[in-house]
PDB file of C-alpha atoms in Angstrom:
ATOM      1  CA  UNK A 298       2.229   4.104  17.769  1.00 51.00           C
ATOM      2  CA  UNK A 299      -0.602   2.479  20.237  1.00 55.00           C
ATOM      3  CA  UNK A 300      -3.559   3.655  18.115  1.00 60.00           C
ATOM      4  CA  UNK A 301      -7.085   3.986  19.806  1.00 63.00           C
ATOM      5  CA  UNK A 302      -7.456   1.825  16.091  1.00 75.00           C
ATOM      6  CA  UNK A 303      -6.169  -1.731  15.104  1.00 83.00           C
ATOM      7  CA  UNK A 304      -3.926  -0.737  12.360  1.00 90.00           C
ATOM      8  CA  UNK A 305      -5.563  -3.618  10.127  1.00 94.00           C
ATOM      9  CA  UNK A 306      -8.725  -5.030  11.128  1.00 95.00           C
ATOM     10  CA  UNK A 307     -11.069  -7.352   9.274  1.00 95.00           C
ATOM     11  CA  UNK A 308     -14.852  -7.478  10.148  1.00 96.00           C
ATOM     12  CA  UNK A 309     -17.267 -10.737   9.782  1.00 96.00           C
ATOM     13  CA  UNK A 310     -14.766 -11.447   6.505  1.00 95.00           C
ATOM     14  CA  UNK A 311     -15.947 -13.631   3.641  1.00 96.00           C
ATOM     15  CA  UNK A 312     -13.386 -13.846   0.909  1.00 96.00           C
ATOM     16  CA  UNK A 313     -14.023 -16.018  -2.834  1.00 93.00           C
ATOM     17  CA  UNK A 314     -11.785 -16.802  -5.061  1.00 87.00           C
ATOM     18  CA  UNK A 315     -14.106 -18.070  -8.312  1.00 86.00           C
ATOM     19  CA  UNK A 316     -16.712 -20.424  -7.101  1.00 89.00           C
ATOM     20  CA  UNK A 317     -14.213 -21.441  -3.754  1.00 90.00           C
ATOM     21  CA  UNK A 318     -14.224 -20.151  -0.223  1.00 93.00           C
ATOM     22  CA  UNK A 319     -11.274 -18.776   0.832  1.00 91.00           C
ATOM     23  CA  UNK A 320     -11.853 -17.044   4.589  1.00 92.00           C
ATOM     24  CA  UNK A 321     -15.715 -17.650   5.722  1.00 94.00           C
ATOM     25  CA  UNK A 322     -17.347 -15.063   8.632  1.00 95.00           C
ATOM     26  CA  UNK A 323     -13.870 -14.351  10.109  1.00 94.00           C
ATOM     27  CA  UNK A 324     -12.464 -11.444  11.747  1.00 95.00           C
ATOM     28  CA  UNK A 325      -8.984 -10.330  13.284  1.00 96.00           C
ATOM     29  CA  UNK A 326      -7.327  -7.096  14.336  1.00 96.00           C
ATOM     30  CA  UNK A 327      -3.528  -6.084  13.787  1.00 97.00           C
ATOM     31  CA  UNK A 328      -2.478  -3.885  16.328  1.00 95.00           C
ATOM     32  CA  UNK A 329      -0.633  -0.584  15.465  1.00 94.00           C
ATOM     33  CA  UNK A 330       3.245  -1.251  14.953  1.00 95.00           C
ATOM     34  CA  UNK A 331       2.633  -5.050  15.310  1.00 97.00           C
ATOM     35  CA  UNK A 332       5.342  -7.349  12.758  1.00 98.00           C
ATOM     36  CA  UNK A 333       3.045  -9.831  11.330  1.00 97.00           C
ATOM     37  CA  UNK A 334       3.810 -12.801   9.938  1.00 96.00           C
ATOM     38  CA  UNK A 335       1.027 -14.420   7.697  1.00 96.00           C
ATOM     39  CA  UNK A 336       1.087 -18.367   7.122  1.00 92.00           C
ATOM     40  CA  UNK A 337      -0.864 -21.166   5.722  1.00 88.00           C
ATOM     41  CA  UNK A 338      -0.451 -23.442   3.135  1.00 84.00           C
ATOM     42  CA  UNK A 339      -0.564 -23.008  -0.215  1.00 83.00           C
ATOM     43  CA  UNK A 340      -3.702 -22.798  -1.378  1.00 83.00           C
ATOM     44  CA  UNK A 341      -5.052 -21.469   1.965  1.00 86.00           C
ATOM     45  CA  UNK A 342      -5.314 -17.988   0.394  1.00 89.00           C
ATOM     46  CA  UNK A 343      -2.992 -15.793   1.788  1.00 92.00           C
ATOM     47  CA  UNK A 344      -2.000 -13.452  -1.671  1.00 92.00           C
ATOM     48  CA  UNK A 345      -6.062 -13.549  -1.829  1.00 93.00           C
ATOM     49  CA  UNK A 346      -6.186 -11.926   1.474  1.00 95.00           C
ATOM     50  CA  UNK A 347      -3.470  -9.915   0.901  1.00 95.00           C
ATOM     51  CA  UNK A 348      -5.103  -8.478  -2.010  1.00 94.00           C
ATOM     52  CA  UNK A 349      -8.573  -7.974  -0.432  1.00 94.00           C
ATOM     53  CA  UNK A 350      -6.654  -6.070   2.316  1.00 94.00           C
ATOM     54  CA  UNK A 351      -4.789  -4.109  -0.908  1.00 92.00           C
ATOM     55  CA  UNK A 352      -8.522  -3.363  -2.301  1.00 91.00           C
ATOM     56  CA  UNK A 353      -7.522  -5.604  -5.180  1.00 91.00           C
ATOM     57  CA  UNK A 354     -10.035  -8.302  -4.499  1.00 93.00           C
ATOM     58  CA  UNK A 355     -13.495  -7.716  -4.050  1.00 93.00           C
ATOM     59  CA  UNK A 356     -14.907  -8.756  -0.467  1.00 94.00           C
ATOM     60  CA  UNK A 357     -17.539 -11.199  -0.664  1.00 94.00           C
ATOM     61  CA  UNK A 358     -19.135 -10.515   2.692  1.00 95.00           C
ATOM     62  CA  UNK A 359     -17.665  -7.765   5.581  1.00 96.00           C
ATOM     63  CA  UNK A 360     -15.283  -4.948   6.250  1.00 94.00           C
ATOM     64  CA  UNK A 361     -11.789  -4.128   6.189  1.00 94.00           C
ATOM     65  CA  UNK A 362     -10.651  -1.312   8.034  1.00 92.00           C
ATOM     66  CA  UNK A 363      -7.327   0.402   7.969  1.00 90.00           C
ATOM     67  CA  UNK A 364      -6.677   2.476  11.156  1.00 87.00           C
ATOM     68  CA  UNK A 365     -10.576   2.473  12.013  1.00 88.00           C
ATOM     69  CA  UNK A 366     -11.505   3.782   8.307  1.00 87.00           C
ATOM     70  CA  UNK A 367     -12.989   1.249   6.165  1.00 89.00           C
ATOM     71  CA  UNK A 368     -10.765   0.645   3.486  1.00 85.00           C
ATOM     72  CA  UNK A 369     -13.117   2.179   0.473  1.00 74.00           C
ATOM     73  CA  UNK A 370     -11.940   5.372   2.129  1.00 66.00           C
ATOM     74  CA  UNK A 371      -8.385   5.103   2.739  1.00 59.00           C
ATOM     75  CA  UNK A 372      -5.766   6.926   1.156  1.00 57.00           C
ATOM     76  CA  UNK A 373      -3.527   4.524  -0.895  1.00 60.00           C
ATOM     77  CA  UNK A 374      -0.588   6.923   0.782  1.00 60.00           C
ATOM     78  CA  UNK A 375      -1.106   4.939   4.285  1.00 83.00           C
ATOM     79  CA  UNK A 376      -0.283   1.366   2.755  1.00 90.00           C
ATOM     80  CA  UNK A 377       2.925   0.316   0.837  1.00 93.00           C
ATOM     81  CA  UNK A 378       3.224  -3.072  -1.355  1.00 94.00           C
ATOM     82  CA  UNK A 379       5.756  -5.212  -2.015  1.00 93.00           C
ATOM     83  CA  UNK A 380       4.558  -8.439  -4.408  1.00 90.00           C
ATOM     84  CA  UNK A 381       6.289 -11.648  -4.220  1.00 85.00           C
ATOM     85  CA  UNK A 382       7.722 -11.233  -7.576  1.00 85.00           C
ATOM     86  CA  UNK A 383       9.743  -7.837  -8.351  1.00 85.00           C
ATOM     87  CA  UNK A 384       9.733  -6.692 -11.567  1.00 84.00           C
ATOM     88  CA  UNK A 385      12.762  -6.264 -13.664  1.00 84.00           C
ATOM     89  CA  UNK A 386      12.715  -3.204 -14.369  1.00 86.00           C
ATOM     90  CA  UNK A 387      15.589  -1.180 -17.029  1.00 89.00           C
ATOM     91  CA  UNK A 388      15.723   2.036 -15.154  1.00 93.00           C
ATOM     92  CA  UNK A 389      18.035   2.706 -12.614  1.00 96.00           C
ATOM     93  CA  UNK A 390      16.896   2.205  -8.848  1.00 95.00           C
ATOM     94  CA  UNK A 391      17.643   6.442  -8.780  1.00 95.00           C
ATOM     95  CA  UNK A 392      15.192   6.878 -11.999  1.00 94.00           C
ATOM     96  CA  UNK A 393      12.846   4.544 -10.537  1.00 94.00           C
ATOM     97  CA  UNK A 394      12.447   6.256  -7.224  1.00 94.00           C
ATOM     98  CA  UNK A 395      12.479   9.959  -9.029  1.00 92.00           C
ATOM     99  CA  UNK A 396       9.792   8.657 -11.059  1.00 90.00           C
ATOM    100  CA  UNK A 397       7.783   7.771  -8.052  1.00 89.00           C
ATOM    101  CA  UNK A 398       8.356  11.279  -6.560  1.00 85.00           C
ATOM    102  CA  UNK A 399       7.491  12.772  -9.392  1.00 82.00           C
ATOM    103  CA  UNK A 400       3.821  10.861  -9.201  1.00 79.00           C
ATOM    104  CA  UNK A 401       3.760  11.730  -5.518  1.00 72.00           C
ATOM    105  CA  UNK A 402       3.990  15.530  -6.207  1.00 61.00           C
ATOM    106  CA  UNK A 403       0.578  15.033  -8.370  1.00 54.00           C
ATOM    107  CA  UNK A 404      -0.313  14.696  -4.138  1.00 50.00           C
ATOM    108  CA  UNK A 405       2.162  16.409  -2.424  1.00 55.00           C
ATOM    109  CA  UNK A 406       4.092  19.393  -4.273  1.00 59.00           C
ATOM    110  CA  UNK A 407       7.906  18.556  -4.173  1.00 65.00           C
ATOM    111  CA  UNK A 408      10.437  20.992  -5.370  1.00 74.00           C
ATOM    112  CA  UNK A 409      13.574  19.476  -6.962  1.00 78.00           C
ATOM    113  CA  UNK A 410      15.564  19.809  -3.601  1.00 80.00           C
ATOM    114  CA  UNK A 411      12.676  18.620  -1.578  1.00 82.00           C
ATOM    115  CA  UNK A 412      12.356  15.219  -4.427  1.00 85.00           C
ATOM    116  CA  UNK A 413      16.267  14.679  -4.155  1.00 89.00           C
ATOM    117  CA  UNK A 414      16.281  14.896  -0.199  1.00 91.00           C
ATOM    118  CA  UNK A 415      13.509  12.527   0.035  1.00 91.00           C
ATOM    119  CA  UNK A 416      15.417   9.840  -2.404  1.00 94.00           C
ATOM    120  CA  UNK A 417      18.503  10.121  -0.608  1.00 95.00           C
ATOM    121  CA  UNK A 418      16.479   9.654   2.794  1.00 96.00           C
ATOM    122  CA  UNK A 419      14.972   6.543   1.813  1.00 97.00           C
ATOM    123  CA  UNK A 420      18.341   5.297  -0.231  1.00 97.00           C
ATOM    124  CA  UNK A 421      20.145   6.096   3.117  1.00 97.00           C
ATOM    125  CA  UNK A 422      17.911   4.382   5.285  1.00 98.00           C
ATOM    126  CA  UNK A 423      17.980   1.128   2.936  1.00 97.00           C
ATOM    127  CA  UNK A 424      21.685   1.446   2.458  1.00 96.00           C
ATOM    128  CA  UNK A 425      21.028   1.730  -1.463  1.00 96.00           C
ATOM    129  CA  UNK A 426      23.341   4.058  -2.299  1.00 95.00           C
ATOM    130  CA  UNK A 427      26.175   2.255  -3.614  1.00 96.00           C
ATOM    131  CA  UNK A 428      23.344   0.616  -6.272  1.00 96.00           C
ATOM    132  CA  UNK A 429      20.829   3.078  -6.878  1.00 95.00           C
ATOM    133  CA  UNK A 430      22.706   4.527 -10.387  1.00 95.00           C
ATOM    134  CA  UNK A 431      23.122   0.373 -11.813  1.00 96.00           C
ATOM    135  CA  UNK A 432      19.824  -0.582 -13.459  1.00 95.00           C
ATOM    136  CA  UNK A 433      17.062  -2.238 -11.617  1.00 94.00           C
ATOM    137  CA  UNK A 434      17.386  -5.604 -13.768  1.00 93.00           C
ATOM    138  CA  UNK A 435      21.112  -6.300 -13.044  1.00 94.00           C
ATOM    139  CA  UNK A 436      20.331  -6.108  -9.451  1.00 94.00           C
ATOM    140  CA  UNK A 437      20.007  -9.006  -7.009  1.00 93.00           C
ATOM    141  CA  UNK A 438      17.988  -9.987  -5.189  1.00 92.00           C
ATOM    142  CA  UNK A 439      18.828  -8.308  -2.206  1.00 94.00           C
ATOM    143  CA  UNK A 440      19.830  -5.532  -3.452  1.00 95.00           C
ATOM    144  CA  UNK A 441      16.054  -5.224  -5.717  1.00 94.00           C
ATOM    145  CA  UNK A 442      14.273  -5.369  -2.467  1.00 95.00           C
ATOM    146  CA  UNK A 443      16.142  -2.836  -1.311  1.00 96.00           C
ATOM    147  CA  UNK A 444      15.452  -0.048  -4.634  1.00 96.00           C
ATOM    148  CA  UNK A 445      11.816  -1.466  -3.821  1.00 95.00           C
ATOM    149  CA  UNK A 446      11.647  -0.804   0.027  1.00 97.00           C
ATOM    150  CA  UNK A 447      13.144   2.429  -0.162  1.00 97.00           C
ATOM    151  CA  UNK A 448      10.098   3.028  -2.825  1.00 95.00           C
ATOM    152  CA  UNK A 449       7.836   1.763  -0.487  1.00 95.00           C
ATOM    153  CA  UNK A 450       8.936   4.223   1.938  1.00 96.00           C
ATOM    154  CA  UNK A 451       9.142   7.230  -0.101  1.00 92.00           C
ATOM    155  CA  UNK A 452       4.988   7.665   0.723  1.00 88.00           C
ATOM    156  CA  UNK A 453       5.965   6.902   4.581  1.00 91.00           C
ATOM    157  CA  UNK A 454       2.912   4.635   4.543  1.00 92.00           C
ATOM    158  CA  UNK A 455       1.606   3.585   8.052  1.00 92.00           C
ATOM    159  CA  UNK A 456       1.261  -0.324   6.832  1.00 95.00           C
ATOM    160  CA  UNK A 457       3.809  -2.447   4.608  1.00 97.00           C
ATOM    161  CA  UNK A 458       2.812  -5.726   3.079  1.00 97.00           C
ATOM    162  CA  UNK A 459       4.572  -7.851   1.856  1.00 96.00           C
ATOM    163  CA  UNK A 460       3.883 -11.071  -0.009  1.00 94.00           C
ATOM    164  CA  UNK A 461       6.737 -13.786   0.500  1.00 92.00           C
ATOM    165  CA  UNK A 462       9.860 -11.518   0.114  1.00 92.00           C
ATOM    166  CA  UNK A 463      12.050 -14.021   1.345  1.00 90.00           C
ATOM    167  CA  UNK A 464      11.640 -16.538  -1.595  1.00 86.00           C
ATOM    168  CA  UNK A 465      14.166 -15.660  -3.987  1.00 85.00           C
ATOM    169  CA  UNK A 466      16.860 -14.779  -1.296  1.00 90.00           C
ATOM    170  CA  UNK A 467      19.342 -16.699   0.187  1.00 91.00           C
ATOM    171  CA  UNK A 468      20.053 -17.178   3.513  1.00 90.00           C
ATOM    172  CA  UNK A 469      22.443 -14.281   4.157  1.00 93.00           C
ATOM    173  CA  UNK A 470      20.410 -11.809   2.031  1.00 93.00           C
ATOM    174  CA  UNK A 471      16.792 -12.996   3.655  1.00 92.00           C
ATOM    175  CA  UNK A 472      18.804 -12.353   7.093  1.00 93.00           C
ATOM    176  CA  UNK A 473      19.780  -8.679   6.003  1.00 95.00           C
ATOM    177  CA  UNK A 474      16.330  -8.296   4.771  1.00 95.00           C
ATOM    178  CA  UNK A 475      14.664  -9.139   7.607  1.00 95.00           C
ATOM    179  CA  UNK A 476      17.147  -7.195  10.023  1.00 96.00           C
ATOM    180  CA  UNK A 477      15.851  -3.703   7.593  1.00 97.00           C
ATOM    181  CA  UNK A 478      11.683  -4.370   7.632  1.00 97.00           C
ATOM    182  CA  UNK A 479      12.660  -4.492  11.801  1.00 97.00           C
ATOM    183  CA  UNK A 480      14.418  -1.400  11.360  1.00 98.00           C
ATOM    184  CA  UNK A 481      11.440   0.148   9.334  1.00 98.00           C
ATOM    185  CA  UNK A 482       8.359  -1.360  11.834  1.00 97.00           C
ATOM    186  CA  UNK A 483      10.604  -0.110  15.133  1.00 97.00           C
ATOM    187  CA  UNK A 484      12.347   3.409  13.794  1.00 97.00           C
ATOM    188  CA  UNK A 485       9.693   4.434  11.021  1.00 95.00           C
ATOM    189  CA  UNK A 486       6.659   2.800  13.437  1.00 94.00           C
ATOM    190  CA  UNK A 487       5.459   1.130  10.502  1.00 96.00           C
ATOM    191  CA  UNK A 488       3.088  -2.184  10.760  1.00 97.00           C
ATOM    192  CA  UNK A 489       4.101  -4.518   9.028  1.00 98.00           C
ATOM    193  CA  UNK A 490       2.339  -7.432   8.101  1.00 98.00           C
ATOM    194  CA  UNK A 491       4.514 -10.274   6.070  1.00 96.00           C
ATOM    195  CA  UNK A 492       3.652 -13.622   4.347  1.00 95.00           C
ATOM    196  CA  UNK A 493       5.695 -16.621   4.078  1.00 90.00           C
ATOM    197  CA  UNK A 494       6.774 -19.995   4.693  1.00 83.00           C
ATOM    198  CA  UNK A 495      10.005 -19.499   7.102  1.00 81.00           C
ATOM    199  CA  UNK A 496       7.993 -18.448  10.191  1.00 81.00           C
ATOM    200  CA  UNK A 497      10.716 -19.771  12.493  1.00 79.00           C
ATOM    201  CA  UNK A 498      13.378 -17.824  10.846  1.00 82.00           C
ATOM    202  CA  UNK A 499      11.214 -14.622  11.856  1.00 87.00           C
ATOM    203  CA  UNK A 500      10.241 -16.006  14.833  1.00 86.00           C
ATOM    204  CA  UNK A 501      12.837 -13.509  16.863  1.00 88.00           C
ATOM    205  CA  UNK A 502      11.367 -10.707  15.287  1.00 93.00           C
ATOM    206  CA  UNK A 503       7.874 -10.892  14.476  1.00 95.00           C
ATOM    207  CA  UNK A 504       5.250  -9.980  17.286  1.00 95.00           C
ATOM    208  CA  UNK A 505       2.622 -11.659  16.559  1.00 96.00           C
ATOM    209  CA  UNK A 506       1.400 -14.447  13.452  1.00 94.00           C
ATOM    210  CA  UNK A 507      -1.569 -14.667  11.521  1.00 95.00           C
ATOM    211  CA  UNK A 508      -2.900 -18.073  10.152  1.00 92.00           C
ATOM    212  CA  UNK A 509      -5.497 -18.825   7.365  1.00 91.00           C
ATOM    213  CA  UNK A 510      -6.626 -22.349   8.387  1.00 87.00           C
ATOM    214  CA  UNK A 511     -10.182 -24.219   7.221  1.00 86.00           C
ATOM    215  CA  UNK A 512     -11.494 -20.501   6.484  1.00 90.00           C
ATOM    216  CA  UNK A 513     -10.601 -18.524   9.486  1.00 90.00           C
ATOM    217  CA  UNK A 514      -8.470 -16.387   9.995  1.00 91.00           C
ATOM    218  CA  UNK A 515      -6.294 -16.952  14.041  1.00 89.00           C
ATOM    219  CA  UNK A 516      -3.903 -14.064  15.127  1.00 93.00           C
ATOM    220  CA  UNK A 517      -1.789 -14.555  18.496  1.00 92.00           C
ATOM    221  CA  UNK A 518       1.314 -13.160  19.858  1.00 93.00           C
ATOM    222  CA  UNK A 519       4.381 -15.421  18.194  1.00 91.00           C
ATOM    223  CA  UNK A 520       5.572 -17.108  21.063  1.00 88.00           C
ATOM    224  CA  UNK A 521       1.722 -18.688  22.143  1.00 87.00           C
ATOM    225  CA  UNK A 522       1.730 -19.808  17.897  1.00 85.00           C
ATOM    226  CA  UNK A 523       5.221 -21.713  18.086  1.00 81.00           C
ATOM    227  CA  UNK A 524       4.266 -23.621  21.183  1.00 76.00           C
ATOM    228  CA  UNK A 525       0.814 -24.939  19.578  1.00 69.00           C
ATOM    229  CA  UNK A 526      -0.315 -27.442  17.797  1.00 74.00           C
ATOM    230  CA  UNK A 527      -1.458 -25.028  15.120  1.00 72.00           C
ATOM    231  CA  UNK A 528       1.398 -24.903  12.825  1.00 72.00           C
ATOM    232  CA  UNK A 529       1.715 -28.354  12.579  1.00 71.00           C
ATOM    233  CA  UNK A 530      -1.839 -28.721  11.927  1.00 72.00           C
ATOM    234  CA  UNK A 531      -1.875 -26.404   9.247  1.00 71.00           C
ATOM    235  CA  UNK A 532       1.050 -27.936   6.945  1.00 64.00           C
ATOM    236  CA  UNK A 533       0.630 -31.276   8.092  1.00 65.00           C
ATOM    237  CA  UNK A 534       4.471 -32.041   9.189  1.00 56.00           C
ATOM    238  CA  UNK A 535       6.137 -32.603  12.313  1.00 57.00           C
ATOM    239  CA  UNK A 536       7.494 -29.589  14.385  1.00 58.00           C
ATOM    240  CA  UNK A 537      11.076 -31.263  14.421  1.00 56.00           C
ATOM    241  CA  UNK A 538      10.066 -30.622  10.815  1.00 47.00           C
ATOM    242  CA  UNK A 539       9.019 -26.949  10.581  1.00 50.00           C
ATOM    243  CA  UNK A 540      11.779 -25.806  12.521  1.00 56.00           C
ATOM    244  CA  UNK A 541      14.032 -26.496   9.518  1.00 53.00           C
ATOM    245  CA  UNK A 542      12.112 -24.624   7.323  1.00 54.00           C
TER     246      UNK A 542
END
């Protein structure tokens, strides 16, 4: 970790979605190995910005660079996504994540042994095991993020987004999802940068939180965010109020 290079950075950023304005002239930096969390209300354009940063949405105006290379250049290898809503998917997690491999090799030539060692890495590491032969579809939803973190992590990509994985969960399986993206940003050095709505439920963990309010885009370390008056600017409610969400 501790890049000479931001491990996301956006440059002068203007972002549209249709005829509307989402982010206007705004830049930020993520610092390598930061946990990220992204907020905003809805409508604010966070999956926008998530997809610009993805290469999936054209920029308007600016730069995005992913470990000081902009991102027109970057090896899709260095970022793993995870969308808000998984597919269901009839395979089994296994199948799935041989699959993957198998597209992989097209970069990286796997033998058999080499493709089964790297599944059972990954499968360890999310403590999928015990699933990974049931199809995707009769999964929960802990245990889908799981098949699909452990896919995310069979490229060992430098930066994970993530766009609201908590919303489906409840309580006990957001906690145990949470406690394995800390495992990945600390043990696999991984930035990770995280949308949602339960920023004080991450508060513990995350480093540092981005907000998309009135077209710009304001990082700062998570403890300076919490004590503002920023996040009750941005959705409008108390903090008595926010800290139940």
């Amino acid at each position: 970790m501790n890049s000479v290079y931001p491990s996301i950075e956006g440059c002068h950023l203007t972002l549209r979605h249709g005829s509307r304005t989402i982010v206007e002239d705004t830049s930020f930096k993520i610092s390598d190995g930061a946990f990220v969390g992204l907020i905003g209300h809805n409508g604010a354009g966070k999956t926008t910005l998530i997809k610009a940063l993805l290469n999936l949405h054209p920029l308007y105006r600016g730069e995005i660079k992913i470990k000081g290379v902009p991102l027109s250049k970057k090896l899709q290898t260095s970022m793993a996504y995870l969308p808000q809503n998984l597919p269901f998917i009839p395979l089994s997690g296994y199948s799935l994540l041989s699959l993957a491999c198998q597209k992989l090799g097209g970069l990286f030539f796997f033998s058999r042994h080499q493709e089964k060692e790297k599944i059972d890495a990954v499968l360890s590491f999310v403590n999928g095991h015990h699933f990974a032969k049931r199809p995707v579809s009769s999964l929960s939803g802990g245990e889908r993020q799981r098949i699909f973190l452990a896919l995310a992590l069979l490229s060992q990509p430098k930066v994970l987004i993530l766009d609201e994985p908590f919303s489906s969960l409840d309580p006990a399986q957001a906690e145990n999802i949470l406690a394995l993206l800390q495992k990945i940003n600390i043990e696999r050095q991984t930035t990770i940068l995280c949308s949602t709505h339960q920023i004080f439920s991450l508060a513990s963990v995350v480093t540092d939180i981005l907000c998309l309010k009135a077209q710009k885009a304001i990082i700062g370390k998570t403890e300076t965010i919490l004590h503002s008056s920023l996040l009750a600017e941005i959705y409008g409610l108390p903090e008595r109020v926010l800290k139940t969400m």
